[in-house]
Coordinates of C-alpha atoms and ligand atoms in Angstrom, one line a residue:
M76 CA 110.8 91.5 126.7
A77 CA 107.1 90.8 126.7
A78 CA 105.1 94.0 127.3
S79 CA 103.4 92.7 130.4
G80 CA 102.9 89.7 132.7
A81 CA 103.1 86.0 132.0
L82 CA 102.5 84.5 128.6
S83 CA 98.9 83.6 127.8
T84 CA 97.2 81.9 125.0
F85 CA 93.8 82.9 123.8
R86 CA 91.3 81.7 121.1
L87 CA 88.1 83.4 120.2
P88 CA 85.0 81.2 120.7
P89 CA 83.1 80.1 117.5
L90 CA 81.6 83.2 115.8
P91 CA 79.5 83.9 112.6
T92 CA 81.7 84.1 109.5
I93 CA 82.8 87.5 108.2
R94 CA 80.4 87.0 105.2
E95 CA 77.6 86.4 107.7
I96 CA 78.6 89.6 109.7
I97 CA 78.5 91.6 106.5
K98 CA 75.0 90.2 105.7
L99 CA 73.7 90.6 109.3
F100 CA 74.7 94.2 109.7
R101 CA 74.2 95.2 106.0
L102 CA 77.8 96.3 105.4
Q103 CA 77.9 97.0 101.7
A104 CA 81.3 98.5 100.8
V105 CA 81.5 102.3 100.4
K106 CA 84.0 103.4 97.7
Q107 CA 84.8 106.8 99.3
L108 CA 86.2 104.9 102.4
S109 CA 88.3 102.5 100.2
Q110 CA 86.4 99.6 101.6
N111 CA 87.7 96.2 100.2
F112 CA 87.2 93.4 102.7
L113 CA 89.2 90.3 103.4
L114 CA 86.8 87.4 104.1
D115 CA 89.3 84.5 104.2
L116 CA 90.6 84.1 107.7
R117 CA 93.5 82.0 106.5
L118 CA 94.7 85.1 104.6
T119 CA 94.2 87.4 107.6
D120 CA 96.1 84.9 109.8
K121 CA 98.9 85.0 107.2
I122 CA 99.1 88.8 107.4
V123 CA 99.2 88.7 111.2
R124 CA 101.9 85.9 111.3
K125 CA 104.1 88.2 109.2
A126 CA 103.9 90.8 112.0
G127 CA 106.0 88.4 114.2
N128 CA 105.3 87.1 117.7
L129 CA 102.3 89.1 119.1
T130 CA 102.0 87.2 122.4
N131 CA 101.3 89.8 125.1
A132 CA 101.8 92.6 122.5
Y133 CA 100.0 95.9 122.3
V134 CA 98.6 96.3 118.8
Y135 CA 96.9 99.2 117.0
E136 CA 94.8 98.2 114.0
V137 CA 93.7 100.8 111.5
G138 CA 90.4 100.4 109.7
P139 CA 89.1 97.0 111.1
G140 CA 85.9 97.0 109.0
P141 CA 84.0 93.7 109.4
G142 CA 86.9 92.5 111.6
G143 CA 88.8 89.7 109.7
I144 CA 92.3 90.9 110.6
T145 CA 90.9 91.9 114.1
R146 CA 90.0 88.3 114.8
S147 CA 93.4 87.0 113.7
I148 CA 95.2 89.6 115.9
L149 CA 93.0 88.6 118.9
N150 CA 93.8 84.9 118.3
A151 CA 97.5 85.8 118.5
S152 CA 97.1 86.2 122.3
V153 CA 97.8 89.9 122.4
A154 CA 97.7 91.9 125.6
E155 CA 95.5 94.5 124.1
L156 CA 94.2 95.5 120.7
L157 CA 93.0 99.0 119.9
V158 CA 91.0 99.5 116.6
V159 CA 90.1 102.8 115.0
E160 CA 87.3 102.7 112.5
K161 CA 85.6 105.7 110.8
D162 CA 82.5 104.0 109.5
S163 CA 79.9 103.6 112.4
R164 CA 78.2 100.7 110.6
F165 CA 81.0 98.4 111.7
I166 CA 80.9 99.2 115.4
P167 CA 78.2 96.7 116.4
G168 CA 80.1 93.8 114.7
L169 CA 83.3 94.9 116.4
Q170 CA 81.4 95.1 119.7
M171 CA 80.4 91.5 119.2
L172 CA 84.2 90.6 118.9
S173 CA 84.9 92.7 122.0
D174 CA 82.3 90.7 124.0
A175 CA 84.0 87.5 122.8
A176 CA 87.4 88.6 124.0
P177 CA 86.7 90.3 127.3
G178 CA 89.2 93.1 128.2
K179 CA 91.3 92.7 125.1
L180 CA 89.6 94.9 122.4
R181 CA 89.2 98.7 122.6
I182 CA 87.1 100.2 119.9
V183 CA 87.4 103.8 118.8
H184 CA 84.9 105.2 116.3
G185 CA 87.1 107.9 114.7
D186 CA 89.4 108.9 111.9
V187 CA 93.0 107.6 111.8
L188 CA 94.1 110.8 110.4
T189 CA 93.2 112.7 113.5
F190 CA 93.6 109.9 116.1
K191 CA 96.4 110.6 118.5
I192 CA 98.8 107.7 118.4
E193 CA 99.8 108.2 122.1
K194 CA 96.4 107.0 123.0
A195 CA 97.0 103.6 121.4
F196 CA 99.7 102.2 123.8
P197 CA 100.4 102.4 127.5
E198 CA 102.6 105.3 128.6
S199 CA 104.9 102.9 130.5
L200 CA 106.1 101.4 127.2
K201 CA 107.6 104.7 125.9
R202 CA 111.2 105.3 125.1
Q203 CA 112.6 101.8 124.9
W204 CA 115.0 101.9 122.0
E205 CA 118.1 99.8 122.2
D206 CA 118.2 96.0 122.8
D207 CA 114.9 95.7 124.4
P208 CA 112.2 97.4 122.3
P209 CA 108.6 97.1 123.6
N210 CA 106.2 94.6 122.0
V211 CA 104.2 97.3 120.2
H212 CA 102.8 96.9 116.6
I213 CA 100.7 98.7 114.1
I214 CA 98.8 96.4 111.7
G215 CA 96.3 97.3 109.1
N216 CA 94.7 96.7 105.7
L217 CA 94.9 100.4 105.1
P218 CA 92.4 102.4 103.1
F219 CA 94.4 103.2 99.9
S220 CA 93.2 106.8 100.0
V221 CA 95.2 107.5 103.2
S222 CA 98.0 104.9 103.1
T223 CA 100.8 107.2 101.8
P224 CA 100.2 110.2 104.2
L225 CA 99.8 107.7 107.1
I226 CA 103.1 105.9 106.4
I227 CA 105.0 109.2 106.1
R228 CA 103.5 110.3 109.4
W229 CA 104.4 107.1 111.1
L230 CA 107.9 107.1 109.7
E231 CA 108.3 110.6 111.1
N232 CA 107.1 109.2 114.4
V233 CA 109.6 106.4 114.2
S234 CA 112.3 109.0 113.7
Q235 CA 111.5 110.7 117.0
R236 CA 113.3 109.6 120.2
D237 CA 111.0 111.9 122.2
G238 CA 107.5 113.3 121.9
P239 CA 104.2 111.6 121.7
F240 CA 105.1 108.5 119.7
A241 CA 108.4 107.6 121.4
Y242 CA 107.5 104.0 121.7
G243 CA 110.9 102.9 120.4
R244 CA 111.0 100.5 117.5
T245 CA 107.3 100.1 116.8
Q246 CA 106.9 97.4 114.1
M247 CA 104.4 97.9 111.3
T248 CA 102.7 95.4 109.1
L249 CA 100.6 97.2 106.5
T250 CA 99.0 96.7 103.1
F251 CA 99.5 99.0 100.1
Q252 CA 98.7 99.0 96.4
K253 CA 101.3 96.6 95.0
E254 CA 103.1 99.5 93.1
V255 CA 103.4 101.5 96.4
A256 CA 104.7 98.3 98.2
E257 CA 107.3 98.0 95.4
R258 CA 108.4 101.6 95.8
L259 CA 108.7 101.2 99.5
T260 CA 111.1 98.3 99.2
A261 CA 112.9 99.3 95.9
S262 CA 116.7 99.1 96.1
T263 CA 119.2 101.6 94.7
G264 CA 119.2 101.7 90.9
S265 CA 115.7 100.1 90.4
K266 CA 113.0 101.8 88.4
Q267 CA 110.7 101.9 91.4
R268 CA 113.2 103.8 93.6
S269 CA 111.5 106.9 94.9
R270 CA 111.0 109.3 97.8
L271 CA 109.1 106.6 99.7
S272 CA 112.0 104.0 99.3
V273 CA 114.5 106.4 100.8
M274 CA 112.3 107.7 103.6
A275 CA 111.3 104.2 104.6
Q276 CA 114.7 102.6 104.3
Y277 CA 116.7 105.2 106.2
L278 CA 114.6 104.4 109.2
C279 CA 113.5 100.8 108.9
S280 CA 114.3 97.4 107.5
V281 CA 111.5 97.1 105.0
Q282 CA 110.2 93.8 103.5
H283 CA 107.5 93.2 100.9
V284 CA 106.4 90.0 102.6
F285 CA 103.8 88.8 100.1
T286 CA 101.3 89.9 97.5
I287 CA 97.5 89.4 97.8
P288 CA 95.7 89.2 94.4
G289 CA 92.9 91.7 94.0
R290 CA 90.4 88.8 93.6
A291 CA 90.9 88.0 97.4
F292 CA 89.0 91.1 98.3
V293 CA 85.3 91.9 98.3
P294 CA 84.7 94.0 96.3
K295 CA 87.7 93.4 94.1
P296 CA 90.0 96.4 93.8
E297 CA 91.6 97.3 90.4
V298 CA 95.1 96.5 91.7
D299 CA 96.9 93.7 93.6
V300 CA 97.9 94.5 97.2
G301 CA 101.4 94.2 98.8
V302 CA 101.9 93.4 102.5
V303 CA 104.9 95.3 103.8
H304 CA 106.6 94.7 107.1
F305 CA 108.7 97.6 108.7
T306 CA 111.2 97.0 111.5
P307 CA 112.6 100.3 112.7
L308 CA 116.4 100.2 112.9
T309 CA 118.2 100.7 116.2
Q310 CA 119.8 103.9 114.8
P311 CA 118.4 105.8 111.8
R312 CA 120.8 105.6 108.8
I313 CA 120.6 109.4 108.5
Q314 CA 121.0 111.3 111.7
Q315 CA 119.2 114.5 110.8
P316 CA 115.7 115.8 111.5
F317 CA 113.0 114.1 109.5
K318 CA 111.8 117.3 107.9
L319 CA 115.3 118.1 106.6
V320 CA 115.7 114.6 105.2
E321 CA 112.3 114.8 103.6
K322 CA 113.1 118.1 102.0
V323 CA 116.3 116.9 100.4
V324 CA 114.8 113.6 99.2
Q325 CA 111.7 115.3 97.9
N326 CA 113.7 117.8 95.9
V327 CA 116.0 115.2 94.4
F328 CA 113.1 113.0 93.2
Q329 CA 111.0 115.9 91.8
F330 CA 113.2 115.5 88.6
R331 CA 113.5 111.7 88.7
R332 CA 114.8 111.3 85.2
K333 CA 117.4 114.2 85.3
Y334 CA 120.8 114.2 86.9
C335 CA 120.6 114.6 90.7
H336 CA 122.1 118.1 90.7
R337 CA 118.9 119.4 89.0
G338 CA 116.6 118.6 92.0
L339 CA 119.2 119.5 94.6
G340 CA 119.5 122.9 93.0
M341 CA 115.9 123.5 94.1
L342 CA 117.0 123.6 97.7
F343 CA 118.6 127.0 97.0
P344 CA 117.2 130.4 95.9
E345 CA 117.9 131.1 92.3
A346 CA 120.6 133.8 92.9
Q347 CA 122.8 131.3 94.7
R348 CA 121.6 128.1 93.1
L349 CA 124.6 127.2 90.9
E350 CA 127.3 128.0 93.5
S351 CA 125.5 126.4 96.5
T352 CA 124.6 123.2 94.6
G353 CA 128.2 122.8 93.5
K354 CA 129.4 123.2 97.1
L355 CA 126.8 120.7 98.4
L356 CA 127.7 118.1 95.9
Q357 CA 131.5 118.6 96.3
W358 CA 131.4 118.6 100.1
A359 CA 129.1 115.6 100.2
D360 CA 131.4 113.9 97.6
V361 CA 128.4 113.0 95.3
D362 CA 128.7 112.7 91.5
P363 CA 126.3 115.4 90.1
T364 CA 125.5 113.2 87.1
L365 CA 124.0 110.4 89.1
R366 CA 120.3 110.0 88.6
P367 CA 118.0 110.1 91.7
R368 CA 117.4 106.4 91.6
Q369 CA 121.2 105.7 91.7
L370 CA 121.7 107.5 95.0
T371 CA 122.3 105.2 97.9
I372 CA 121.2 106.0 101.5
S373 CA 124.9 106.8 102.2
H374 CA 124.8 109.4 99.4
F375 CA 121.6 110.9 101.0
R376 CA 123.3 110.8 104.4
S377 CA 126.2 112.9 103.2
L378 CA 123.9 115.3 101.3
C379 CA 121.7 115.8 104.4
D380 CA 124.7 116.3 106.7
V381 CA 126.2 119.0 104.4
Y382 CA 122.9 120.6 103.7
R383 CA 122.3 120.8 107.5
K384 CA 125.7 122.6 107.9
M385 CA 124.7 125.0 105.1
C386 CA 121.4 125.7 106.9
D387 CA 123.1 126.2 110.2
E388 CA 125.3 128.9 108.5
D389 CA 122.3 130.5 106.7
P390 CA 119.1 130.0 108.8
N391 CA 116.9 131.4 106.0
L392 CA 117.9 128.5 103.8
F393 CA 115.9 125.7 105.5
A394 CA 112.8 127.9 105.3
Y395 CA 113.4 128.4 101.5
N396 CA 110.7 126.6 99.5
F397 CA 111.2 126.4 95.7
R398 CA 107.5 125.4 95.1
E399 CA 106.3 128.5 96.9
E400 CA 108.7 130.7 95.0
S401 CA 107.5 129.3 91.7
K402 CA 103.9 129.8 92.7
K403 CA 104.7 133.4 93.6
N404 CA 106.5 133.9 90.3
K405 CA 103.5 132.5 88.4
S406 CA 101.0 134.7 90.1
K407 CA 103.3 137.8 89.5
K408 CA 103.4 136.9 85.8
Q409 CA 99.6 136.4 85.8
E410 CA 99.2 139.9 87.5
K411 CA 101.4 141.5 84.8
R412 CA 99.3 140.0 82.1
E413 CA 96.1 141.2 83.6
Ligands
SAM871 C1 90.5 98.2 102.9 S1 89.2 98.2 104.2 C2 89.8 97.0 105.3 C3 88.8 96.4 106.2 C4 89.3 95.2 107.0 N1 90.4 95.5 107.8 C5 89.6 94.0 106.1 O1 90.8 93.8 105.9 O2 88.6 93.4 105.6 C6 89.6 99.8 105.0 C7 88.9 100.1 106.3 O3 89.3 101.3 106.8 C8 88.2 102.2 107.1 N2 88.6 103.6 106.9 C9 88.7 104.3 105.8 N3 89.2 105.5 106.0 C10 89.4 105.6 107.4 C11 89.9 106.6 108.3 N4 90.2 107.8 107.8 N5 89.9 106.3 109.6 C12 89.6 105.1 110.1 N6 89.1 104.1 109.3 C13 89.0 104.3 108.0 C14 87.1 101.7 106.2 O4 85.8 102.1 106.7 C15 87.4 100.2 106.1 O5 86.7 99.6 107.2

């Protein structure tokens, strides 16, 4: 279903090039804000095509900068595009785009880390989950400095059927450092398999759609960049709260080269570690000598289901945090020494 009304086609009128915009508004890149710009509109068109059909869609773009991707999104005949940009120097250039696309572009001068996602899309599009998801997308050439916390936050949002983000299966087309893109899409057994692979793939179908060489950006970053497309699944492959899944996955991967029982043990206080880890693995029917990267999503589903039951029986268990315990132990040792 289209998000609203009849289909419409839209093209921006002729505008100065992105290079001219950068010159006009003196937009030298600032390293602290991870600014690496795409000037080639064929490339930004390619990113936006990978998002799928955007006709009459509602789109949220993160970090529009001088507006290359913004132009490509507007030319895809969206219903509305909301952009959030932290650096005020870009606002006049974006305003120029807004004037060229009346009623289509909303500009927020702010920080994506504090921006409330529910402000990005109309309330009426919430809670469509099954066959008929709303035409709602997040697109962005993300600042590297915030890309991992942002994707974890958005995955958590995707996992929620209620609450502020419940926009159903919001698709996301985002850039990452190539190694992060490879981790997000890594399959079971591969060297790149990590916490990010499991967290993304239990909720979404994840595709590394293409790689952009570093030389395509101005200034050139030290790494190549992967464009990743996320399509949330109709049903998450693990049906447990996000925070619980995150805890299990994080613990397993903190000892990535060891057998999986090592990391799983950290879910339990020391006094009960051996016995509880044994029970968890036995009830979940998981071989304790598998390495973290060899665990499939089904293994994680069984582990999370059993761990959930153990937490239900012992409510202190979920609150237990190995890292905090080790910190406390360290400071106790320190105190003794002093
Ligand atoms: C890698 S550049 C991409 C610029 C543009 N989209 C492009 O592809 O040429 C990242 C952009 O995100 C902006 N940015 C960085 N941190 C941000 C934050 N916390 N909130 C909003 N924008 C941010 C930067 O100012 C910059 O414009």
